[in-house]
Amino acid sequence: MRADAIIVGGGVIGLSLAYELAGAGWRVRLIERGQPGREASWAGAGILPPAGRQPSTDAHHELARLSDQLYPIWSAELREQTGVDNGFRRCGGIYLAREENEVAELRRQADQWRQRGVVAEPLDAHALADREPALVRGDAVRAAWWLPEEAQLRNPRHLKALSAGCALRGVEVCAGVAVEDFIVRQGRLTEVVTSAGAMSASWVCVTGGPWTKSLLARLGVEVAVRPVRGQMVLLGPAHPCLRAVINEGRRYLVPRPDGRVLVGSTEEDAGFDKRTTAEAIAGLLKFAVGLAPALGNLSIEQCWAGLRPGTGDGLPYLGKLPSVENAYVAAGHFRGGLHLSPATAVVMARLIRGESPGIDLSPFRVDRA
């Protein structure tokens, strides 16, 4: 099959883009060096923070707003088409500060929530205890906010649903196939050279996560994408003791309906090393038990790490490659890949089809300063 589009990278961004393009009738081939959806996309916690209702001139915020609108639609559509429930539910989220220096930052965040139309309610000690009795009491928590619209989903289930949806739409998935080079002639990418042979398509999009830097280097394009290791712990199961996602700074507790609790996450510049380490796991457990002492009675079911694609300025790369007429990139979402994946798929599919993306993508361009 000669494809209309080749997508290089089978994480949540690549799978979502393949699903969207195939839904428009395109013949899509997805190339993945390992197994689709088994890297950072699988390793995350599935937190979907609310973006709010108010439009803004911030393109990153507009991506998040579009994803907020799309997730209920995509989740219902995938469940109907594939029979896989990705676990999407609005469980609400609590954001708290236990250190004095964190209180001012949380207040600034609360001001931003209000400006963007996010429903956010301050919680005093009594209200916090009523909402989440398992959390530490007294003056241990200095400030807390309740966001009822925060949602979660189950990463592995969502990726399974996307994979099944792609199959139903005729996407050809080439798993265990490594991209070795690109052939460019007269400014067009004519062949993708892989371990399974040369492949060609009218359009190519690189969605390689932390491997995007080395992939684009073969096209003479430099991007500041690096792997950032994030370690996590799964506790349980037990009778559910938490109801909402609990956020403190960059760390969190995510309760599942079956009583399991995800504890995350670290941010480590460890290259492509995906090991879990005793020091990091011990720190996560100390955080979890210090915040919700009842978690100390749960068993440790599993520990793992994923490699998030970080960028120098915290923004992803979305758009056409400046030096190649028919090549695009969608990578570098860092901790927001799962959250931003539906919107990224929609705007990139529009762009590839020659339509207006609907969101100003200039802040995400490859050649930005």
mmCIF file of N, CA, C and O in Angstrom, residues 267-344:
data_model
loop_
_atom_site.group_PDB
_atom_site.id
_atom_site.type_symbol
_atom_site.label_atom_id
_atom_site.label_comp_id
_atom_site.label_asym_id
_atom_site.label_seq_id
_atom_site.Cartn_x
_atom_site.Cartn_y
_atom_site.Cartn_z
ATOM 1 N N GLU A 267 11.166 14.124 38.018
ATOM 2 C CA GLU A 267 11.648 14.752 36.791
ATOM 3 C C GLU A 267 13.168 14.695 36.830
ATOM 4 O O GLU A 267 13.796 15.429 37.586
ATOM 5 N N GLU A 268 13.755 13.797 36.017
ATOM 6 C CA GLU A 268 15.185 13.543 36.094
ATOM 7 C C GLU A 268 15.825 13.589 34.709
ATOM 8 O O GLU A 268 15.321 12.976 33.771
ATOM 9 N N ASP A 269 16.920 14.305 34.610
ATOM 10 C CA ASP A 269 17.717 14.292 33.385
ATOM 11 C C ASP A 269 18.674 13.112 33.466
ATOM 12 O O ASP A 269 19.800 13.226 33.952
ATOM 13 N N ALA A 270 18.194 11.971 33.004
ATOM 14 C CA ALA A 270 18.962 10.730 33.093
ATOM 15 C C ALA A 270 19.203 10.117 31.722
ATOM 16 O O ALA A 270 19.466 8.922 31.609
ATOM 17 N N GLY A 271 19.104 10.936 30.681
ATOM 18 C CA GLY A 271 19.265 10.403 29.334
ATOM 19 C C GLY A 271 18.164 9.411 29.005
ATOM 20 O O GLY A 271 17.010 9.586 29.407
ATOM 21 N N PHE A 272 18.527 8.356 28.303
ATOM 22 C CA PHE A 272 17.541 7.344 27.910
ATOM 23 C C PHE A 272 17.519 6.159 28.870
ATOM 24 O O PHE A 272 17.096 5.058 28.501
ATOM 25 N N ASP A 273 17.927 6.404 30.104
ATOM 26 C CA ASP A 273 17.928 5.384 31.150
ATOM 27 C C ASP A 273 16.532 5.301 31.774
ATOM 28 O O ASP A 273 16.074 6.253 32.407
ATOM 29 N N LYS A 274 15.855 4.170 31.606
ATOM 30 C CA LYS A 274 14.492 4.008 32.122
ATOM 31 C C LYS A 274 14.432 3.196 33.412
ATOM 32 O O LYS A 274 13.364 2.718 33.794
ATOM 33 N N ARG A 275 15.552 3.067 34.099
ATOM 34 C CA ARG A 275 15.531 2.317 35.356
ATOM 35 C C ARG A 275 14.721 3.059 36.423
ATOM 36 O O ARG A 275 14.628 4.269 36.425
ATOM 37 N N THR A 276 14.154 2.285 37.342
ATOM 38 C CA THR A 276 13.643 2.865 38.575
ATOM 39 C C THR A 276 14.741 2.761 39.630
ATOM 40 O O THR A 276 15.511 1.801 39.637
ATOM 41 N N THR A 277 14.818 3.764 40.500
ATOM 42 C CA THR A 277 15.885 3.800 41.490
ATOM 43 C C THR A 277 15.305 3.804 42.903
ATOM 44 O O THR A 277 14.213 4.348 43.135
ATOM 45 N N ALA A 278 16.035 3.220 43.819
ATOM 46 C CA ALA A 278 15.577 3.114 45.207
ATOM 47 C C ALA A 278 15.346 4.491 45.816
ATOM 48 O O ALA A 278 14.358 4.718 46.529
ATOM 49 N N GLU A 279 16.237 5.437 45.528
ATOM 50 C CA GLU A 279 16.118 6.771 46.113
ATOM 51 C C GLU A 279 14.846 7.472 45.654
ATOM 52 O O GLU A 279 14.109 8.065 46.454
ATOM 53 N N ALA A 280 14.578 7.413 44.351
ATOM 54 C CA ALA A 280 13.394 8.089 43.821
ATOM 55 C C ALA A 280 12.106 7.442 44.313
ATOM 56 O O ALA A 280 11.154 8.144 44.691
ATOM 57 N N ILE A 281 12.065 6.118 44.316
ATOM 58 C CA ILE A 281 10.851 5.428 44.776
ATOM 59 C C ILE A 281 10.621 5.689 46.251
ATOM 60 O O ILE A 281 9.483 5.915 46.697
ATOM 61 N N ALA A 282 11.705 5.703 47.057
ATOM 62 C CA ALA A 282 11.561 6.001 48.478
ATOM 63 C C ALA A 282 11.010 7.411 48.684
ATOM 64 O O ALA A 282 10.176 7.642 49.572
ATOM 65 N N GLY A 283 11.462 8.357 47.860
ATOM 66 C CA GLY A 283 10.956 9.719 47.969
ATOM 67 C C GLY A 283 9.478 9.822 47.638
ATOM 68 O O GLY A 283 8.726 10.552 48.298
ATOM 69 N N LEU A 284 9.035 9.093 46.635
ATOM 70 C CA LEU A 284 7.623 9.098 46.269
ATOM 71 C C LEU A 284 6.767 8.474 47.366
ATOM 72 O O LEU A 284 5.673 8.966 47.680
ATOM 73 N N LEU A 285 7.251 7.387 47.945
ATOM 74 C CA LEU A 285 6.506 6.741 49.031
ATOM 75 C C LEU A 285 6.419 7.646 50.258
ATOM 76 O O LEU A 285 5.378 7.732 50.913
ATOM 77 N N LYS A 286 7.520 8.350 50.566
ATOM 78 C CA LYS A 286 7.502 9.289 51.697
ATOM 79 C C LYS A 286 6.491 10.398 51.450
ATOM 80 O O LYS A 286 5.733 10.786 52.361
ATOM 81 N N PHE A 287 6.466 10.906 50.224
ATOM 82 C CA PHE A 287 5.480 11.929 49.854
ATOM 83 C C PHE A 287 4.058 11.405 50.029
ATOM 84 O O PHE A 287 3.200 12.057 50.633
ATOM 85 N N ALA A 288 3.778 10.204 49.532
ATOM 86 C CA ALA A 288 2.433 9.647 49.570
ATOM 87 C C ALA A 288 1.949 9.423 50.995
ATOM 88 O O ALA A 288 0.832 9.835 51.359
ATOM 89 N N VAL A 289 2.771 8.780 51.801
ATOM 90 C CA VAL A 289 2.370 8.456 53.176
ATOM 91 C C VAL A 289 2.308 9.716 54.036
ATOM 92 O O VAL A 289 1.450 9.840 54.920
ATOM 93 N N GLY A 290 3.194 10.668 53.742
ATOM 94 C CA GLY A 290 3.159 11.916 54.492
ATOM 95 C C GLY A 290 1.915 12.725 54.207
ATOM 96 O O GLY A 290 1.447 13.484 55.056
ATOM 97 N N LEU A 291 1.340 12.559 53.041
ATOM 98 C CA LEU A 291 0.144 13.295 52.659
ATOM 99 C C LEU A 291 -1.132 12.546 53.033
ATOM 100 O O LEU A 291 -2.115 13.151 53.455
ATOM 101 N N ALA A 292 -1.112 11.230 52.880
ATOM 102 C CA ALA A 292 -2.271 10.390 53.214
ATOM 103 C C ALA A 292 -1.748 9.173 53.977
ATOM 104 O O ALA A 292 -1.400 8.149 53.371
ATOM 105 N N PRO A 293 -1.644 9.241 55.308
ATOM 106 C CA PRO A 293 -1.020 8.174 56.099
ATOM 107 C C PRO A 293 -1.601 6.780 55.861
ATOM 108 O O PRO A 293 -0.881 5.788 55.964
ATOM 109 N N ALA A 294 -2.881 6.693 55.508
ATOM 110 C CA ALA A 294 -3.503 5.380 55.285
ATOM 111 C C ALA A 294 -2.843 4.632 54.133
ATOM 112 O O ALA A 294 -2.914 3.396 54.064
ATOM 113 N N LEU A 295 -2.183 5.355 53.231
ATOM 114 C CA LEU A 295 -1.520 4.689 52.110
ATOM 115 C C LEU A 295 -0.342 3.840 52.569
ATOM 116 O O LEU A 295 0.110 2.961 51.835
ATOM 117 N N GLY A 296 0.136 4.083 53.775
ATOM 118 C CA GLY A 296 1.237 3.286 54.299
ATOM 119 C C GLY A 296 0.878 1.828 54.510
ATOM 120 O O GLY A 296 1.782 0.976 54.610
ATOM 121 N N ASN A 297 -0.404 1.513 54.544
ATOM 122 C CA ASN A 297 -0.842 0.127 54.726
ATOM 123 C C ASN A 297 -1.051 -0.617 53.410
ATOM 124 O O ASN A 297 -1.325 -1.811 53.411
ATOM 125 N N LEU A 298 -0.903 0.099 52.286
ATOM 126 C CA LEU A 298 -1.120 -0.543 50.991
ATOM 127 C C LEU A 298 0.167 -1.222 50.509
ATOM 128 O O LEU A 298 1.272 -0.834 50.890
ATOM 129 N N SER A 299 -0.002 -2.230 49.702
ATOM 130 C CA SER A 299 1.153 -2.922 49.137
ATOM 131 C C SER A 299 1.674 -2.166 47.917
ATOM 132 O O SER A 299 0.940 -1.420 47.269
ATOM 133 N N ILE A 300 2.958 -2.367 47.633
ATOM 134 C CA ILE A 300 3.552 -1.814 46.418
ATOM 135 C C ILE A 300 3.341 -2.834 45.312
ATOM 136 O O ILE A 300 3.917 -3.920 45.330
ATOM 137 N N GLU A 301 2.504 -2.484 44.343
ATOM 138 C CA GLU A 301 2.207 -3.416 43.254
ATOM 139 C C GLU A 301 3.232 -3.345 42.129
ATOM 140 O O GLU A 301 3.615 -4.367 41.562
ATOM 141 N N GLN A 302 3.668 -2.132 41.812
ATOM 142 C CA GLN A 302 4.543 -1.984 40.651
ATOM 143 C C GLN A 302 5.238 -0.630 40.702
ATOM 144 O O GLN A 302 4.692 0.350 41.209
ATOM 145 N N CYS A 303 6.438 -0.578 40.164
ATOM 146 C CA CYS A 303 7.168 0.673 39.956
ATOM 147 C C CYS A 303 7.631 0.706 38.506
ATOM 148 O O CYS A 303 7.983 -0.328 37.941
ATOM 149 N N TRP A 304 7.626 1.879 37.895
ATOM 150 C CA TRP A 304 8.097 1.978 36.522
ATOM 151 C C TRP A 304 8.549 3.406 36.241
ATOM 152 O O TRP A 304 8.349 4.313 37.051
ATOM 153 N N ALA A 305 9.161 3.584 35.074
ATOM 154 C CA ALA A 305 9.617 4.903 34.646
ATOM 155 C C ALA A 305 9.303 5.088 33.176
ATOM 156 O O ALA A 305 9.270 4.128 32.403
ATOM 157 N N GLY A 306 9.060 6.329 32.792
ATOM 158 C CA GLY A 306 8.866 6.684 31.391
ATOM 159 C C GLY A 306 9.754 7.853 31.040
ATOM 160 O O GLY A 306 10.226 8.584 31.924
ATOM 161 N N LEU A 307 9.995 8.038 29.764
ATOM 162 C CA LEU A 307 10.844 9.125 29.278
ATOM 163 C C LEU A 307 9.969 10.158 28.569
ATOM 164 O O LEU A 307 9.488 9.932 27.465
ATOM 165 N N ARG A 308 9.768 11.293 29.231
ATOM 166 C CA ARG A 308 8.959 12.352 28.640
ATOM 167 C C ARG A 308 9.823 13.189 27.699
ATOM 168 O O ARG A 308 11.003 13.407 27.953
ATOM 169 N N PRO A 309 9.233 13.713 26.626
ATOM 170 C CA PRO A 309 9.993 14.570 25.713
ATOM 171 C C PRO A 309 9.951 16.030 26.164
ATOM 172 O O PRO A 309 8.975 16.742 25.943
ATOM 173 N N GLY A 310 11.005 16.481 26.825
ATOM 174 C CA GLY A 310 11.077 17.863 27.277
ATOM 175 C C GLY A 310 11.688 18.766 26.215
ATOM 176 O O GLY A 310 12.432 18.314 25.346
ATOM 177 N N THR A 311 11.380 20.052 26.284
ATOM 178 C CA THR A 311 11.965 21.035 25.367
ATOM 179 C C THR A 311 12.556 22.177 26.173
ATOM 180 O O THR A 311 12.262 22.345 27.361
ATOM 181 N N GLY A 312 13.355 22.997 25.495
ATOM 182 C CA GLY A 312 14.028 24.076 26.200
ATOM 183 C C GLY A 312 13.091 25.114 26.775
ATOM 184 O O GLY A 312 13.331 25.653 27.862
ATOM 185 N N ASP A 313 11.997 25.427 26.073
ATOM 186 C CA ASP A 313 11.075 26.461 26.537
ATOM 187 C C ASP A 313 9.754 25.906 27.063
ATOM 188 O O ASP A 313 8.843 26.672 27.375
ATOM 189 N N GLY A 314 9.652 24.584 27.141
ATOM 190 C CA GLY A 314 8.444 23.974 27.682
ATOM 191 C C GLY A 314 7.299 23.843 26.695
ATOM 192 O O GLY A 314 6.222 23.361 27.070
ATOM 193 N N LEU A 315 7.495 24.243 25.444
ATOM 194 C CA LEU A 315 6.451 24.145 24.426
ATOM 195 C C LEU A 315 6.779 23.021 23.450
ATOM 196 O O LEU A 315 7.951 22.787 23.137
ATOM 197 N N PRO A 316 5.768 22.359 22.927
ATOM 198 C CA PRO A 316 6.034 21.320 21.921
ATOM 199 C C PRO A 316 6.394 21.937 20.572
ATOM 200 O O PRO A 316 6.227 23.146 20.356
ATOM 201 N N TYR A 317 6.887 21.103 19.686
ATOM 202 C CA TYR A 317 7.111 21.486 18.293
ATOM 203 C C TYR A 317 5.935 20.955 17.466
ATOM 204 O O TYR A 317 5.693 19.750 17.419
ATOM 205 N N LEU A 318 5.221 21.858 16.827
ATOM 206 C CA LEU A 318 4.062 21.499 16.011
ATOM 207 C C LEU A 318 4.127 22.282 14.708
ATOM 208 O O LEU A 318 4.138 23.519 14.733
ATOM 209 N N GLY A 319 4.170 21.583 13.596
ATOM 210 C CA GLY A 319 4.128 22.287 12.327
ATOM 211 C C GLY A 319 4.995 21.657 11.264
ATOM 212 O O GLY A 319 5.530 20.556 11.428
ATOM 213 N N LYS A 320 5.159 22.384 10.157
ATOM 214 C CA LYS A 320 5.935 21.901 9.026
ATOM 215 C C LYS A 320 7.415 22.119 9.270
ATOM 216 O O LYS A 320 7.812 23.114 9.884
ATOM 217 N N LEU A 321 8.229 21.205 8.789
ATOM 218 C CA LEU A 321 9.666 21.406 8.844
ATOM 219 C C LEU A 321 10.046 22.481 7.828
ATOM 220 O O LEU A 321 9.595 22.438 6.678
ATOM 221 N N PRO A 322 10.860 23.439 8.215
ATOM 222 C CA PRO A 322 11.140 24.569 7.315
ATOM 223 C C PRO A 322 11.882 24.182 6.053
ATOM 224 O O PRO A 322 11.785 24.867 5.034
ATOM 225 N N SER A 323 12.614 23.078 6.073
ATOM 226 C CA SER A 323 13.469 22.737 4.936
ATOM 227 C C SER A 323 12.905 21.652 4.032
ATOM 228 O O SER A 323 13.497 21.337 2.998
ATOM 229 N N VAL A 324 11.755 21.062 4.423
ATOM 230 C CA VAL A 324 11.193 19.950 3.658
ATOM 231 C C VAL A 324 9.714 20.231 3.408
ATOM 232 O O VAL A 324 8.944 20.439 4.335
ATOM 233 N N GLU A 325 9.335 20.194 2.134
ATOM 234 C CA GLU A 325 7.998 20.631 1.734
ATOM 235 C C GLU A 325 6.874 19.795 2.348
ATOM 236 O O GLU A 325 5.818 20.329 2.701
ATOM 237 N N ASN A 326 7.061 18.499 2.477
ATOM 238 C CA ASN A 326 5.964 17.604 2.862
ATOM 239 C C ASN A 326 6.213 16.877 4.178
ATOM 240 O O ASN A 326 5.674 15.792 4.400
ATOM 241 N N ALA A 327 7.015 17.482 5.070
ATOM 242 C CA ALA A 327 7.340 16.832 6.344
ATOM 243 C C ALA A 327 6.944 17.725 7.515
ATOM 244 O O ALA A 327 7.129 18.946 7.474
ATOM 245 N N TYR A 328 6.431 17.086 8.558
ATOM 246 C CA TYR A 328 5.901 17.787 9.723
ATOM 247 C C TYR A 328 6.436 17.142 10.999
ATOM 248 O O TYR A 328 6.951 16.029 10.983
ATOM 249 N N VAL A 329 6.255 17.853 12.102
ATOM 250 C CA VAL A 329 6.635 17.316 13.410
ATOM 251 C C VAL A 329 5.548 17.650 14.421
ATOM 252 O O VAL A 329 4.911 18.706 14.353
ATOM 253 N N ALA A 330 5.319 16.723 15.354
ATOM 254 C CA ALA A 330 4.432 16.950 16.499
ATOM 255 C C ALA A 330 5.053 16.209 17.668
ATOM 256 O O ALA A 330 4.853 14.998 17.831
ATOM 257 N N ALA A 331 5.826 16.910 18.464
ATOM 258 C CA ALA A 331 6.583 16.252 19.543
ATOM 259 C C ALA A 331 7.006 17.294 20.576
ATOM 260 O O ALA A 331 6.965 18.501 20.316
ATOM 261 N N GLY A 332 7.422 16.797 21.744
ATOM 262 C CA GLY A 332 7.946 17.679 22.783
ATOM 263 C C GLY A 332 6.904 18.176 23.761
ATOM 264 O O GLY A 332 7.051 19.246 24.348
ATOM 265 N N HIS A 333 5.856 17.401 24.008
ATOM 266 C CA HIS A 333 4.769 17.830 24.890
ATOM 267 C C HIS A 333 5.099 17.680 26.380
ATOM 268 O O HIS A 333 4.291 18.060 27.226
ATOM 269 N N PHE A 334 6.225 17.090 26.710
ATOM 270 C CA PHE A 334 6.674 16.891 28.096
ATOM 271 C C PHE A 334 5.601 16.164 28.906
ATOM 272 O O PHE A 334 5.218 15.055 28.559
ATOM 273 N N ARG A 335 5.086 16.766 29.965
ATOM 274 C CA ARG A 335 4.102 16.089 30.812
ATOM 275 C C ARG A 335 2.681 16.179 30.260
ATOM 276 O O ARG A 335 1.756 15.601 30.829
ATOM 277 N N GLY A 336 2.498 16.923 29.168
ATOM 278 C CA GLY A 336 1.150 17.161 28.648
ATOM 279 C C GLY A 336 0.784 16.357 27.423
ATOM 280 O O GLY A 336 -0.225 16.668 26.781
ATOM 281 N N GLY A 337 1.553 15.325 27.077
ATOM 282 C CA GLY A 337 1.278 14.582 25.857
ATOM 283 C C GLY A 337 -0.096 13.953 25.829
ATOM 284 O O GLY A 337 -0.843 14.093 24.848
ATOM 285 N N LEU A 338 -0.454 13.253 26.893
ATOM 286 C CA LEU A 338 -1.761 12.608 26.939
ATOM 287 C C LEU A 338 -2.873 13.654 26.920
ATOM 288 O O LEU A 338 -3.846 13.542 26.170
ATOM 289 N N HIS A 339 -2.712 14.680 27.741
ATOM 290 C CA HIS A 339 -3.731 15.716 27.851
ATOM 291 C C HIS A 339 -3.954 16.422 26.524
ATOM 292 O O HIS A 339 -5.096 16.670 26.110
ATOM 293 N N LEU A 340 -2.885 16.753 25.805
ATOM 294 C CA LEU A 340 -2.990 17.558 24.600
ATOM 295 C C LEU A 340 -3.130 16.736 23.321
ATOM 296 O O LEU A 340 -3.221 17.306 22.227
ATOM 297 N N SER A 341 -3.161 15.421 23.436
ATOM 298 C CA SER A 341 -3.118 14.577 22.236
ATOM 299 C C SER A 341 -4.326 14.742 21.305
ATOM 300 O O SER A 341 -4.138 14.797 20.075
ATOM 301 N N PRO A 342 -5.570 14.804 21.778
ATOM 302 C CA PRO A 342 -6.675 14.967 20.813
ATOM 303 C C PRO A 342 -6.577 16.273 20.037
ATOM 304 O O PRO A 342 -6.762 16.297 18.819
ATOM 305 N N ALA A 343 -6.272 17.373 20.743
ATOM 306 C CA ALA A 343 -6.163 18.665 20.068
ATOM 307 C C ALA A 343 -4.986 18.675 19.107
ATOM 308 O O ALA A 343 -5.088 19.202 17.988
ATOM 309 N N THR A 344 -3.853 18.104 19.518
ATOM 310 C CA THR A 344 -2.697 18.038 18.635
ATOM 311 C C THR A 344 -3.044 17.280 17.362
ATOM 312 O O THR A 344 -2.683 17.692 16.249
#
